[in-house]
mmCIF file of C-alpha atoms in Angstrom:
data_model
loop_
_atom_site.group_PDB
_atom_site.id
_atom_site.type_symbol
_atom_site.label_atom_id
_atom_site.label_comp_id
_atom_site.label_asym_id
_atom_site.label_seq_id
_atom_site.Cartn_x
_atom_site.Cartn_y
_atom_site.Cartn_z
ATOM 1 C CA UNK A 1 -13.537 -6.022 7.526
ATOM 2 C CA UNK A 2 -10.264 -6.411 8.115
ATOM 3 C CA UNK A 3 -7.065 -6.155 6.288
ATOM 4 C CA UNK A 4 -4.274 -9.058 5.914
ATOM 5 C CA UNK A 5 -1.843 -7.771 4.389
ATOM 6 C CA UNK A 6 2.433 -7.607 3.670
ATOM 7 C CA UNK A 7 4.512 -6.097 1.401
ATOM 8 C CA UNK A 8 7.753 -6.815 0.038
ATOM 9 C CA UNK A 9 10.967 -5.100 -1.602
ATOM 10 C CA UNK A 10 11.468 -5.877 -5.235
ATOM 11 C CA UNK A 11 14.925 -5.839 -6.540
ATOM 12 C CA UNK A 12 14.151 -6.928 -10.599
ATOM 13 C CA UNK A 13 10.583 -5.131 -11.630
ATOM 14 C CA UNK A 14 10.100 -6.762 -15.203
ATOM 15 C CA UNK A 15 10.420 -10.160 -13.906
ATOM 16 C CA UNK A 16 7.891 -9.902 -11.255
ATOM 17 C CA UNK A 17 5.463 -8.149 -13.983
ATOM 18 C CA UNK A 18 6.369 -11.514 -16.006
ATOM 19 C CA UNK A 19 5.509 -14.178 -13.177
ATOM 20 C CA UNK A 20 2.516 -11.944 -12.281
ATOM 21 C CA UNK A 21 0.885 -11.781 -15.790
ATOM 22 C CA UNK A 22 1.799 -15.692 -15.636
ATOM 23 C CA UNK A 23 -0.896 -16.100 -13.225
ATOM 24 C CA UNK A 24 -2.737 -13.153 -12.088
ATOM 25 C CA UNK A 25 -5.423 -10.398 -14.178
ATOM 26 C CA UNK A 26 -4.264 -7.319 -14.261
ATOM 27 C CA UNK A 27 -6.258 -4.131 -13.425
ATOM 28 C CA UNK A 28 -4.627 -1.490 -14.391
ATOM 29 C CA UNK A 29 -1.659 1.322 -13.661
ATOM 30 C CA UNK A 30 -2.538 4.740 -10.738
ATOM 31 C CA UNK A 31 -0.838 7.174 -9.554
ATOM 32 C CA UNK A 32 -1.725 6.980 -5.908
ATOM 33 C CA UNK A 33 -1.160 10.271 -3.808
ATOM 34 C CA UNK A 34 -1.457 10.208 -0.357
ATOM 35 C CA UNK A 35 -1.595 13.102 2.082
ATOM 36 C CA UNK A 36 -2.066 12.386 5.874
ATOM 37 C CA UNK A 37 -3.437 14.494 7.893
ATOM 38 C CA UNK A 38 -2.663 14.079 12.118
ATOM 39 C CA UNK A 39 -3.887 15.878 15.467
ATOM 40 C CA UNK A 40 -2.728 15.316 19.126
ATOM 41 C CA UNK A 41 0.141 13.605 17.945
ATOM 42 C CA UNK A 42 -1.920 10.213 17.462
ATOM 43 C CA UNK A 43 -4.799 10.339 15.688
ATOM 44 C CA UNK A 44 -4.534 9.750 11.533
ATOM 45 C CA UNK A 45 -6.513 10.084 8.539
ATOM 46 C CA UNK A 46 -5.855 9.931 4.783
ATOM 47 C CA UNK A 47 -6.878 11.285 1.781
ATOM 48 C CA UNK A 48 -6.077 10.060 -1.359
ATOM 49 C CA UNK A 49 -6.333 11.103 -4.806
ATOM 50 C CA UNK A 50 -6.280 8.156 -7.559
ATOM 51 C CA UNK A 51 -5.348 8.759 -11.120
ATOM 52 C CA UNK A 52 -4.812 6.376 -14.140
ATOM 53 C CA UNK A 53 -1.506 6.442 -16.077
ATOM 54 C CA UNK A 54 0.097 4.825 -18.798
ATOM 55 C CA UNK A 55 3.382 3.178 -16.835
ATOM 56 C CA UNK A 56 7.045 2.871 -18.807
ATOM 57 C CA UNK A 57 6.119 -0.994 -18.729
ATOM 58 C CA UNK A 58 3.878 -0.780 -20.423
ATOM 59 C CA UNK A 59 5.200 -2.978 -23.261
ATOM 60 C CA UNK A 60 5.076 -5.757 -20.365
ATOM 61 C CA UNK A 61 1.156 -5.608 -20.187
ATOM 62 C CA UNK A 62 -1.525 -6.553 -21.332
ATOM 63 C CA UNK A 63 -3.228 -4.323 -24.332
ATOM 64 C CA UNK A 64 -0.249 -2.385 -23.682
ATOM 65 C CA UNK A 65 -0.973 -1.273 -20.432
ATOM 66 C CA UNK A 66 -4.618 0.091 -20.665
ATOM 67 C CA UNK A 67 -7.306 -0.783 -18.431
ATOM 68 C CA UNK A 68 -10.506 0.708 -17.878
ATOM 69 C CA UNK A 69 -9.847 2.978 -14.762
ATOM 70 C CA UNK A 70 -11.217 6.490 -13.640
ATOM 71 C CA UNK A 71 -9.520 9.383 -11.441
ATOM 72 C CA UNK A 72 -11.211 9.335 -7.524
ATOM 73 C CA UNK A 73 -10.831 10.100 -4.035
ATOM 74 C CA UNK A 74 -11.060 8.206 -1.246
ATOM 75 C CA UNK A 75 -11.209 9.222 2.615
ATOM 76 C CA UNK A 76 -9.320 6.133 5.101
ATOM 77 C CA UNK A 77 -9.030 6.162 8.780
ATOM 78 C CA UNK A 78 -6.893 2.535 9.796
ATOM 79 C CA UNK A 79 -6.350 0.855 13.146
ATOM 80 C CA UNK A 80 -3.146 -0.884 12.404
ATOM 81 C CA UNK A 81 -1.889 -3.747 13.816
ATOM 82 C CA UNK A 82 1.570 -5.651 12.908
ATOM 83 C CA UNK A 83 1.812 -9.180 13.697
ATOM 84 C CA UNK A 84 4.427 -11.504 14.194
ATOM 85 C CA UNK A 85 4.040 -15.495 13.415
ATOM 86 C CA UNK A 86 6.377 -17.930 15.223
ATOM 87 C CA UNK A 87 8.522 -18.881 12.488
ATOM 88 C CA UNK A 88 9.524 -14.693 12.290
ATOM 89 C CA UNK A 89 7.117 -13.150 9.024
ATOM 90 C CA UNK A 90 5.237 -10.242 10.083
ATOM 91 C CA UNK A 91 2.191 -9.215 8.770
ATOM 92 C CA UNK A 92 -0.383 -6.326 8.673
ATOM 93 C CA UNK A 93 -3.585 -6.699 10.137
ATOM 94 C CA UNK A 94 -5.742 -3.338 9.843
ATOM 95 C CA UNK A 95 -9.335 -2.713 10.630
ATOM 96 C CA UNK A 96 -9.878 0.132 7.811
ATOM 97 C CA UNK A 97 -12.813 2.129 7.065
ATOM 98 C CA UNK A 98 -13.223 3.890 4.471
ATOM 99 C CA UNK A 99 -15.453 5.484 2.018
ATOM 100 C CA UNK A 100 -15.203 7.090 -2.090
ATOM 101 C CA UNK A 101 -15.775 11.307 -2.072
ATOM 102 C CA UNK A 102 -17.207 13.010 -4.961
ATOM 103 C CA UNK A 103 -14.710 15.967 -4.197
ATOM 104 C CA UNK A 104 -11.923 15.734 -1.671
ATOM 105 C CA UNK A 105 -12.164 19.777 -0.999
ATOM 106 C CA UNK A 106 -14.407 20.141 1.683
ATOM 107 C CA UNK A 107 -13.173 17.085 3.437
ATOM 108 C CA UNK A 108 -9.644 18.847 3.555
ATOM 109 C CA UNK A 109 -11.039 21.786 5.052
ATOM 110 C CA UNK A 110 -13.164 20.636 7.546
ATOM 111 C CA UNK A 111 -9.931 18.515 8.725
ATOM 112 C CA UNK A 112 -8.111 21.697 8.598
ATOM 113 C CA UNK A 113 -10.403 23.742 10.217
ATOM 114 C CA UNK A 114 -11.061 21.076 12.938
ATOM 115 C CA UNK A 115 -7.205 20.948 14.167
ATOM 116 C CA UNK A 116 -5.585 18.607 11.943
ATOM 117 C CA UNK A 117 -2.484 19.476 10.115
ATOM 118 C CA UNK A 118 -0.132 17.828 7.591
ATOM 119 C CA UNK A 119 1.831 15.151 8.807
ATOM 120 C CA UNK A 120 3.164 13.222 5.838
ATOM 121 C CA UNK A 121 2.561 12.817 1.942
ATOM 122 C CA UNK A 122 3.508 9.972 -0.039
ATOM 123 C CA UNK A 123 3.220 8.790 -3.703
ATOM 124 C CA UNK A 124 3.094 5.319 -5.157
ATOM 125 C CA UNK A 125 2.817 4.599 -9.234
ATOM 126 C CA UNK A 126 0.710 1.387 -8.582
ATOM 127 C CA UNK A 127 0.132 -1.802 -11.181
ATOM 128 C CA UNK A 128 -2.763 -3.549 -9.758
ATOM 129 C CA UNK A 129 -3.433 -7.233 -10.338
ATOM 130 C CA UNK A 130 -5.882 -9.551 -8.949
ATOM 131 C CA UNK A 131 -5.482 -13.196 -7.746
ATOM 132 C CA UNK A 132 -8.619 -14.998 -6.508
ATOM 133 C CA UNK A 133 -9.178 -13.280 -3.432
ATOM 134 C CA UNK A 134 -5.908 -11.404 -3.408
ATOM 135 C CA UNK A 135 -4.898 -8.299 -4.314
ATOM 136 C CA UNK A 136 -1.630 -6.823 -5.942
ATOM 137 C CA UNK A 137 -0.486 -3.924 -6.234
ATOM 138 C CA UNK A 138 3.166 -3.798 -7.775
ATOM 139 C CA UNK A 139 4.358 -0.109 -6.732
ATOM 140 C CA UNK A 140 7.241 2.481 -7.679
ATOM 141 C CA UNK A 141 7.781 4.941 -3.830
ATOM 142 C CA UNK A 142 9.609 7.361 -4.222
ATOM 143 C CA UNK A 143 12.673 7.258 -2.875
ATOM 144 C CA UNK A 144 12.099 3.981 -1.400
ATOM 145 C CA UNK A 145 11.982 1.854 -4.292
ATOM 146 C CA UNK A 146 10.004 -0.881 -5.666
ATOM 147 C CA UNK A 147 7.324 -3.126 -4.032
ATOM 148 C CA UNK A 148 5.356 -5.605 -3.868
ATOM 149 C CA UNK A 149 2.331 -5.330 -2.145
ATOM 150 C CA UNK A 150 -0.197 -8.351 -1.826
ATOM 151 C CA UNK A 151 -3.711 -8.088 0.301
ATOM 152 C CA UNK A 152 -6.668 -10.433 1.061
ATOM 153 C CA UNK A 153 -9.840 -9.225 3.523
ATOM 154 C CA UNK A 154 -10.991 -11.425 6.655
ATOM 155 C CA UNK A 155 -14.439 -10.740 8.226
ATOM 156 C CA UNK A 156 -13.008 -11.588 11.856
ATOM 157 C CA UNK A 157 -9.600 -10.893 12.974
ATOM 158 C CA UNK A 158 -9.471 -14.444 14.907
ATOM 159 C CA UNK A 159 -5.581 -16.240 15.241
ATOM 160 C CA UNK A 160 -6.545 -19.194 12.813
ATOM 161 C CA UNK A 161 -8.264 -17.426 10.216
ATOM 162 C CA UNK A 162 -5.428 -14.815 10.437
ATOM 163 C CA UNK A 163 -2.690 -17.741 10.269
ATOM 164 C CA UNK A 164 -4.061 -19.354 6.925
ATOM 165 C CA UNK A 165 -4.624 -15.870 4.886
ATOM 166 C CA UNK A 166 -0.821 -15.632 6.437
ATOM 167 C CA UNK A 167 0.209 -18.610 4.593
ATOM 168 C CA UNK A 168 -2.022 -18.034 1.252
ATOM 169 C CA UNK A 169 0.192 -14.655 1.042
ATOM 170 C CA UNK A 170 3.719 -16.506 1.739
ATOM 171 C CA UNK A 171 2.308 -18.891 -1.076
ATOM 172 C CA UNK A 172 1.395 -15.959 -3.118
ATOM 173 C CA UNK A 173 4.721 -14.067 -2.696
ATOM 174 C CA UNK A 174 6.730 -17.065 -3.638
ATOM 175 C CA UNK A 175 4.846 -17.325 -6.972
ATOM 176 C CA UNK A 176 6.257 -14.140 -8.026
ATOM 177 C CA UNK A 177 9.412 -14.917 -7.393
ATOM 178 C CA UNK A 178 10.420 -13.032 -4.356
ATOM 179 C CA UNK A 179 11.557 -14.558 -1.114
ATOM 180 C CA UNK A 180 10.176 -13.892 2.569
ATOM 181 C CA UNK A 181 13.708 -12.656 3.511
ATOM 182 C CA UNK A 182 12.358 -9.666 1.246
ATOM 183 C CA UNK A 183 9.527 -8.785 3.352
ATOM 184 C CA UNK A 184 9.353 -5.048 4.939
ATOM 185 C CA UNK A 185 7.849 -4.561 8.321
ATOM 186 C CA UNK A 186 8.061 -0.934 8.630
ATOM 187 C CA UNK A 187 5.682 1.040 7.606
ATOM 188 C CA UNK A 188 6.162 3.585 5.008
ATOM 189 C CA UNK A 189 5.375 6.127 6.691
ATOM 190 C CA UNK A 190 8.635 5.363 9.181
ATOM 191 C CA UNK A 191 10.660 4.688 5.915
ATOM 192 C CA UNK A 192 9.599 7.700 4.180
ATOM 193 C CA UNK A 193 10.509 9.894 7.697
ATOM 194 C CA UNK A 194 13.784 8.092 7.972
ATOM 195 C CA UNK A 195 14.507 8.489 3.877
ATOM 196 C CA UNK A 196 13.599 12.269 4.615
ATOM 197 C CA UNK A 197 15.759 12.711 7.725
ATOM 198 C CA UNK A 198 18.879 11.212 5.941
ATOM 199 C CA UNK A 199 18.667 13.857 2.887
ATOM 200 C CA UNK A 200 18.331 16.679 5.436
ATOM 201 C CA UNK A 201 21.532 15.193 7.549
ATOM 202 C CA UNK A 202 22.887 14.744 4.021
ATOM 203 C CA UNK A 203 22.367 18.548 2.735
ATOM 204 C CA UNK A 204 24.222 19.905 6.170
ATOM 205 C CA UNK A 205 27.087 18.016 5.404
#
């Protein structure tokens, strides 16, 4: 399967959690953290830890916030792709695989053991709502800020299926009030190494 999906920077958080209760179900509130792992310079994997939360919006939610949710792991290895449409809005398309561990210990081992060494961690308080076919995840990065991240899956990666799960997005996005002059290209693993990079030129000073 493969991934269609684009994310976008979100300046007021309450009113998107406001347009996005308006129309979509929500799921529930994790703590998503991230640590990649990286050998030869190239090759990438992930592991991430999942664990529920009660969010400070909470007030904004449904029941308050809860939703039945349990802490897991999950091992990813993505082929990532960024595309660019004529009219300028770029989009990821990523052929992911993935599977759930019962204990992410001995996978972290074996990866060390095998060569692979720490390349970046990142963290992400995630609401999660659901749309039809669409997922949405509305998520706090530290230091990056809020945003809005909204997914659909595609069995082929072919140009015209590609172009209208494009436009069901850009539909999608608009709904919850943010513009496509929002959208973020970079990935944020660049904007995490560039936030990083600017606090150490920051602390020399």
């Amino acid at each position: 399967m493969y991934e269609v999906e684009l994310k976008a920077h979100v300046a007021d958080k309450e009113a998107v959690i406001s347009r996005l209760c308006g129309f979509a179900r929500y799921l529930g509130a994790v703590q998503k953290s991230d640590v990649y792992y990286a050998k030869d310079g190239c090759k990438r994997v992930r592991l991430r830890t999942e664990t529920p939360y009660t969010p400070n919006v909470a007030f904004l939610l449904p029941d308050g916030g809860k939703a039945p949710q349990k802490p897991c792991a999950l091992f990813t290895y993505k082929r990532k792709e960024l595309r660019t449409d004529a009219d300028g809005t770029t989009i990821e398309v990523n052929d992911e695989k993935e599977c759930e561990l019962s204990d992410a210990a001995p996978v972290e081992a074996f990866l060390r053991d095998s060569g692979f060494t720490v390349a970046l961690e990142k963290h992400k308080n995630v609401l999660g709502f659901q749309c039809e076919q669409v997922h949405i995840e509305l998520c706090e990065v530290p230091p990056l800020g809020d945003f809005l991240e909204l997914e659909t899956l595609s069995e082929t990666d072919d140009a015209a299926q590609i172009e209208t799960l494009r436009k069901s997005l850009l539909t999608m996005l608009a709904k919850a009030g943010i513009s496509e002059t929002q959208i973020e290209t970079r990935y944020y693993s660049d904007m995490l190494r560039q936030a990083h990079k600017e606090a150490a030129e920051l602390r020399q000073k």
